[in-house]
Short mmCIF file of C-alpha atoms in Angstrom, two decimals:
data_model
loop_
_atom_site.label_atom_id
_atom_site.label_comp_id
_atom_site.label_asym_id
_atom_site.label_seq_id
_atom_site.Cartn_x
_atom_site.Cartn_y
_atom_site.Cartn_z
CA UNK A 3 73.43 119.54 159.34
CA UNK A 4 73.64 117.71 155.96
CA UNK A 5 74.54 119.53 152.88
CA UNK A 6 72.54 118.93 149.79
CA UNK A 7 74.59 118.92 146.49
CA UNK A 8 72.77 119.71 143.29
CA UNK A 9 74.06 118.56 140.03
CA UNK A 10 72.86 120.00 136.86
CA UNK A 11 71.47 117.39 134.51
CA UNK A 12 72.88 117.59 130.96
CA UNK A 13 71.89 115.66 127.98
CA UNK A 14 74.42 112.85 127.12
CA UNK A 15 75.47 113.00 123.41
CA UNK A 16 74.12 110.02 121.45
CA UNK A 17 77.62 108.95 120.22
CA UNK A 18 81.27 109.94 120.92
CA UNK A 19 83.31 111.92 118.58
CA UNK A 20 85.84 110.04 116.47
CA UNK A 21 89.08 109.18 118.38
CA UNK A 22 92.54 110.05 117.06
CA UNK A 23 93.75 107.14 114.95
CA UNK A 24 97.03 106.21 113.25
CA UNK A 25 97.52 104.26 109.98
CA UNK A 26 101.07 102.88 109.61
CA UNK A 27 102.33 101.44 106.34
CA UNK A 28 103.69 98.00 107.29
CA UNK A 29 104.47 96.83 103.74
CA UNK A 30 104.60 98.93 100.63
CA UNK A 31 105.93 102.23 99.41
CA UNK A 32 107.41 104.42 102.18
CA UNK A 33 107.28 101.46 104.69
CA UNK A 34 106.97 102.78 108.29
CA UNK A 35 105.27 106.02 107.32
CA UNK A 36 102.36 107.06 109.72
CA UNK A 37 99.18 108.89 108.98
CA UNK A 38 97.19 110.28 112.02
CA UNK A 39 93.70 111.64 111.89
CA UNK A 40 90.73 112.82 114.02
CA UNK A 41 87.95 112.99 111.59
CA UNK A 42 84.66 111.05 110.58
CA UNK A 43 85.74 109.83 107.03
CA UNK A 44 89.18 109.00 105.79
CA UNK A 45 89.91 108.08 102.16
CA UNK A 46 92.70 105.92 100.82
CA UNK A 47 93.91 105.56 97.30
CA UNK A 48 96.52 106.67 94.75
CA UNK A 49 95.03 109.96 93.87
CA UNK A 50 96.42 113.05 95.51
CA UNK A 51 93.06 114.21 96.93
CA UNK A 52 92.90 111.28 99.25
CA UNK A 53 93.78 111.51 102.95
CA UNK A 54 96.17 108.44 102.61
CA UNK A 55 97.96 108.69 99.41
CA UNK A 56 99.87 105.53 98.28
CA UNK A 57 101.75 105.60 95.05
CA UNK A 58 101.53 101.94 93.96
CA UNK A 59 100.16 100.66 90.57
CA UNK A 60 97.93 98.11 92.43
CA UNK A 61 96.11 100.83 94.35
CA UNK A 62 92.93 102.29 92.73
CA UNK A 63 92.61 105.99 92.40
CA UNK A 64 89.89 105.78 95.03
CA UNK A 65 90.52 102.39 96.75
CA UNK A 66 88.91 102.20 100.24
CA UNK A 67 87.51 104.48 103.11
CA UNK A 68 87.22 104.39 106.94
CA UNK A 69 84.11 106.12 108.55
CA UNK A 70 83.16 106.64 112.17
CA UNK A 71 79.78 105.16 112.73
CA UNK A 72 78.04 104.25 116.04
CA UNK A 73 81.28 104.35 117.99
CA UNK A 74 83.33 102.28 115.63
CA UNK A 75 85.39 102.89 112.50
CA UNK A 76 83.97 101.04 109.60
CA UNK A 77 86.23 99.83 106.57
CA UNK A 78 84.84 99.85 103.05
CA UNK A 79 86.12 98.85 99.70
CA UNK A 80 85.25 101.47 97.07
CA UNK A 81 85.11 99.19 94.04
CA UNK A 82 88.98 98.89 93.77
CA UNK A 83 90.45 96.85 91.02
CA UNK A 84 92.64 94.61 93.26
CA UNK A 85 90.53 94.46 96.40
CA UNK A 86 90.67 95.53 100.11
CA UNK A 87 91.44 92.93 102.95
CA UNK A 88 90.94 92.84 106.61
CA UNK A 89 93.40 90.62 108.32
CA UNK A 90 93.94 88.77 105.03
CA UNK A 91 90.08 88.35 104.30
CA UNK A 92 88.59 90.11 101.33
CA UNK A 93 86.25 93.02 102.33
CA UNK A 94 82.94 92.36 100.48
CA UNK A 95 80.78 94.43 102.86
CA UNK A 96 81.43 97.18 105.56
CA UNK A 97 83.62 95.71 108.43
CA UNK A 98 84.25 97.27 111.88
CA UNK A 99 87.92 97.83 112.79
CA UNK A 100 89.53 96.82 115.95
CA UNK A 101 92.99 97.86 117.61
CA UNK A 102 95.90 96.35 115.67
CA UNK A 103 93.86 95.20 112.59
CA UNK A 104 95.73 94.81 109.30
CA UNK A 105 94.30 96.60 106.29
CA UNK A 106 95.44 95.18 102.93
CA UNK A 107 95.24 97.18 99.78
CA UNK A 108 95.72 95.05 96.67
CA UNK A 109 98.23 92.20 96.81
CA UNK A 110 101.23 93.98 98.45
CA UNK A 111 100.43 97.05 100.57
CA UNK A 112 99.39 96.49 104.16
CA UNK A 113 98.60 99.18 106.86
CA UNK A 114 98.01 98.70 110.55
CA UNK A 115 95.17 100.47 112.38
CA UNK A 116 95.51 101.83 115.87
CA UNK A 117 93.83 104.33 118.12
CA UNK A 118 96.02 106.77 119.86
CA UNK A 119 93.39 108.48 122.13
CA UNK A 120 92.76 105.80 124.79
CA UNK A 121 90.17 107.84 126.73
CA UNK A 122 87.83 108.16 123.73
CA UNK A 123 88.12 104.45 122.77
CA UNK A 124 86.54 103.16 125.97
CA UNK A 125 83.13 102.58 124.72
CA UNK A 126 81.68 101.56 127.99
CA UNK A 127 82.19 104.93 129.71
CA UNK A 128 79.43 107.67 129.70
CA UNK A 129 79.66 110.79 127.39
CA UNK A 130 82.17 113.53 127.92
CA UNK A 131 79.69 115.97 129.51
CA UNK A 132 78.42 113.40 132.06
CA UNK A 133 82.06 112.41 132.97
CA UNK A 134 82.89 116.10 133.74
CA UNK A 135 79.75 116.30 136.00
CA UNK A 136 80.74 113.22 137.87
CA UNK A 137 84.28 114.55 138.36
CA UNK A 138 82.86 117.88 139.55
CA UNK A 139 80.47 116.17 142.07
CA UNK A 140 83.10 113.80 143.47
CA UNK A 141 85.40 116.85 143.96
CA UNK A 142 82.72 118.79 145.88
CA UNK A 143 81.99 115.84 148.08
CA UNK A 144 85.55 115.07 148.89
CA UNK A 145 86.18 118.77 149.85
CA UNK A 146 83.24 118.76 152.53
CA UNK A 147 83.69 115.25 153.89
CA UNK A 148 85.72 115.07 157.23
CA UNK A 149 89.01 113.30 157.19
CA UNK A 150 88.88 109.58 158.07
CA UNK A 151 91.59 108.02 160.31
CA UNK A 152 92.96 104.94 158.82
CA UNK A 153 95.08 102.44 160.57
CA UNK A 154 98.76 102.21 159.38
CA UNK A 155 99.31 98.97 157.70
CA UNK A 156 101.71 96.55 159.39
CA UNK A 157 104.24 94.48 157.43
CA UNK A 158 105.08 91.07 158.80
CA UNK A 159 107.98 88.79 157.70
CA UNK A 160 105.62 86.08 156.59
CA UNK A 161 103.98 88.57 154.12
CA UNK A 162 107.40 89.53 152.65
CA UNK A 163 108.41 85.88 152.28
CA UNK A 164 105.10 85.07 150.52
CA UNK A 165 105.46 88.07 148.24
CA UNK A 166 109.13 86.98 147.34
CA UNK A 167 108.01 83.46 146.53
CA UNK A 168 105.25 84.91 144.25
CA UNK A 169 107.74 87.15 142.50
CA UNK A 170 110.22 84.17 141.99
CA UNK A 171 107.42 81.93 140.75
CA UNK A 172 106.29 84.47 138.20
CA UNK A 173 109.78 85.04 136.92
CA UNK A 174 110.20 81.30 136.38
CA UNK A 175 106.99 81.09 134.48
CA UNK A 176 107.98 84.02 132.33
CA UNK A 177 111.38 82.39 131.72
CA UNK A 178 109.62 79.05 130.58
CA UNK A 179 107.32 80.81 128.23
CA UNK A 180 110.05 82.99 126.62
CA UNK A 181 112.09 79.72 126.09
CA UNK A 182 109.18 78.07 124.51
CA UNK A 183 108.59 80.99 122.06
CA UNK A 184 112.26 81.13 121.14
CA UNK A 185 112.37 77.37 120.53
CA UNK A 186 109.12 77.53 118.40
CA UNK A 187 110.79 80.41 116.43
CA UNK A 188 113.90 78.46 115.75
CA UNK A 189 111.98 75.41 114.50
CA UNK A 190 109.53 77.19 112.31
CA UNK A 191 112.11 79.16 110.21
CA UNK A 192 111.95 78.34 106.53
CA UNK A 193 114.00 78.99 103.45
CA UNK A 194 112.57 80.21 100.20
CA UNK A 195 113.82 78.65 96.91
CA UNK A 196 112.60 77.86 93.44
CA UNK A 197 113.53 76.02 90.22
CA UNK A 198 112.54 76.77 86.67
CA UNK A 199 110.96 73.68 85.11
CA UNK A 200 110.22 75.07 81.51
CA UNK A 201 109.03 77.92 79.47
CA UNK A 202 105.24 77.22 78.91
CA UNK A 203 104.70 79.99 76.29
CA UNK A 204 106.77 82.50 74.24
CA UNK A 205 110.05 80.61 73.85
CA UNK A 206 113.20 82.73 73.87
CA UNK A 207 113.83 84.22 70.39
CA UNK A 208 110.12 84.20 69.30
CA UNK A 209 109.36 86.71 66.58
CA UNK A 210 106.39 88.86 67.43
CA UNK A 211 104.42 91.66 65.72
CA UNK A 212 105.37 95.35 66.82
CA UNK A 213 103.10 96.42 69.58
CA UNK A 214 101.39 93.00 70.11
CA UNK A 215 100.38 91.59 73.46
CA UNK A 216 102.89 88.97 75.07
CA UNK A 217 101.57 86.59 77.65
CA UNK A 218 104.67 84.91 78.93
CA UNK A 219 104.26 81.75 81.20
CA UNK A 220 106.89 79.84 83.18
CA UNK A 221 106.46 76.49 85.12
CA UNK A 222 108.37 76.90 88.32
CA UNK A 223 108.82 74.48 91.25
CA UNK A 224 108.88 75.53 94.91
CA UNK A 225 112.15 73.79 96.05
CA UNK A 226 112.28 75.68 99.28
CA UNK A 227 110.77 74.97 102.70
CA UNK A 228 108.44 78.01 102.75
CA UNK A 229 104.82 77.95 101.15
CA UNK A 230 104.29 80.85 98.73
CA UNK A 231 101.47 82.75 100.60
CA UNK A 232 100.63 86.44 100.94
CA UNK A 233 103.54 88.76 100.28
CA UNK A 234 105.37 86.50 97.77
CA UNK A 235 106.03 88.40 94.60
CA UNK A 236 107.13 88.20 90.91
CA UNK A 237 109.12 91.39 90.58
CA UNK A 238 110.58 93.02 87.36
CA UNK A 239 114.41 92.82 87.79
CA UNK A 240 116.30 94.04 84.85
CA UNK A 241 116.26 94.44 80.98
CA UNK A 242 113.46 95.73 78.93
CA UNK A 243 110.24 96.03 80.99
CA UNK A 244 107.88 96.18 77.84
CA UNK A 245 105.09 97.63 80.06
CA UNK A 246 104.99 94.62 82.42
CA UNK A 247 104.00 95.47 86.06
CA UNK A 248 106.63 96.34 88.54
CA UNK A 249 105.52 93.37 90.84
CA UNK A 250 102.53 91.01 91.17
CA UNK A 251 101.52 88.24 93.68
CA UNK A 252 102.76 84.74 93.24
CA UNK A 253 100.21 81.92 93.04
CA UNK A 254 99.86 80.09 96.35
CA UNK A 255 102.16 77.09 96.14
CA UNK A 256 103.28 74.48 98.88
CA UNK A 257 106.92 73.41 99.07
CA UNK A 258 107.67 70.68 96.49
CA UNK A 259 104.74 71.64 94.20
CA UNK A 260 104.85 73.29 90.77
CA UNK A 261 102.89 76.20 89.45
CA UNK A 262 102.45 78.31 86.33
CA UNK A 263 103.67 82.04 86.74
CA UNK A 264 102.59 84.31 84.02
CA UNK A 265 103.04 87.97 83.25
CA UNK A 266 101.59 90.15 80.55
CA UNK A 267 103.77 92.39 78.35
CA UNK A 268 103.51 94.41 75.12
CA UNK A 269 106.06 94.39 72.37
CA UNK A 270 107.81 97.66 71.38
CA UNK A 271 107.36 98.98 67.90
CA UNK A 272 110.94 99.47 66.85
CA UNK A 273 112.77 96.46 65.41
CA UNK A 274 115.32 94.64 67.62
CA UNK A 275 115.80 91.99 70.27
CA UNK A 276 114.29 92.68 73.79
CA UNK A 277 114.86 90.79 77.08
CA UNK A 278 112.82 91.24 80.33
CA UNK A 279 114.25 89.56 83.48
CA UNK A 280 111.98 88.77 86.49
CA UNK A 281 112.80 87.43 90.00
CA UNK A 282 110.87 85.90 92.80
CA UNK A 283 110.84 87.89 96.06
CA UNK A 284 109.86 86.99 99.69
CA UNK A 285 107.97 89.08 102.12
CA UNK A 286 111.23 89.80 103.85
CA UNK A 287 112.50 91.39 100.72
CA UNK A 288 114.89 88.64 99.72
CA UNK A 289 115.21 87.53 96.05
CA UNK A 290 115.38 83.81 95.59
CA UNK A 291 115.35 81.15 92.75
CA UNK A 292 116.53 81.54 89.17
CA UNK A 293 116.03 84.59 86.92
CA UNK A 294 112.89 84.19 84.83
CA UNK A 295 113.58 85.76 81.35
CA UNK A 296 111.50 86.34 78.17
CA UNK A 297 113.39 87.26 74.93
CA UNK A 298 111.52 88.33 71.81
CA UNK A 299 112.55 89.55 68.33
CA UNK A 300 110.82 92.36 66.33
CA UNK A 301 111.90 92.07 62.65
CA UNK A 302 112.59 94.90 60.35
CA UNK A 303 109.36 95.31 58.06
CA UNK A 304 109.88 94.81 54.26
CA UNK A 305 109.94 98.03 52.20
CA UNK A 306 106.64 99.26 50.80
CA UNK A 307 108.05 99.34 47.29
CA UNK A 308 110.51 96.77 45.95
CA UNK A 309 113.92 98.02 44.87
CA UNK A 310 114.06 98.64 41.13
CA UNK A 311 115.76 95.96 39.08
CA UNK A 312 117.44 96.57 35.58
CA UNK A 313 118.74 99.77 34.04
#
């Protein structure tokens, strides 16, 4: 006598709830810090009311957002001053995120995107309610079905030999691939270096007006073997900062080529001699090349009334 199993039909939800995701700071303040969320909308920026707060001058107060739409997380730039990037490409319209994507905020900060709930990220599975019903049905069927006798597998020596040869072959292929990657890594290592060619503007010792804007420019040559690409920075190093940024991106420059590197400062109001020193920095955090300095003089203003002469 056959047994009929009835399964209650339930409506499949139109979309899955958002999975748990993790954003990890790969470059920037508090490198290595992780942010984990399970929510529909995630805000990123410098202001304290964001979900991901990054204290960096290049990050806008409300910089970018991630939103769960139709089974995917969508990255949007929120009109930031220094831009949002997905795997190095500027985000000019909403972009869908994938596992391991790199989210760039401004010219320096980079976060990695990953999902931590694997079960909810398999988009080709049915909804949670339907999966539970399928599991319940399979359990009831297996509990009523009679046991089936299965023959015990027999192991032959020839099978063992073939399996051993396959393992040996796979190990050999793995060793060759690993060696190729090590050789490639050793041959692609480069060394960053630079040379100051000349001061293009604001020669050392220039007298400027108190509080005036200073646009300092150096001509610098890339004398190393590394191209200056994403992650290469001009960093304030020492002296009088004069409201210059803590760091800014270097112009893209190939080895052997020269480029103009400029920084904007503002002169103090008090009389005196002021010097700001900057250095070039690689993505690995290594300073290289000469110190790039700017020295200005603010003179004592003349008295409003001339000193009296005569008795």
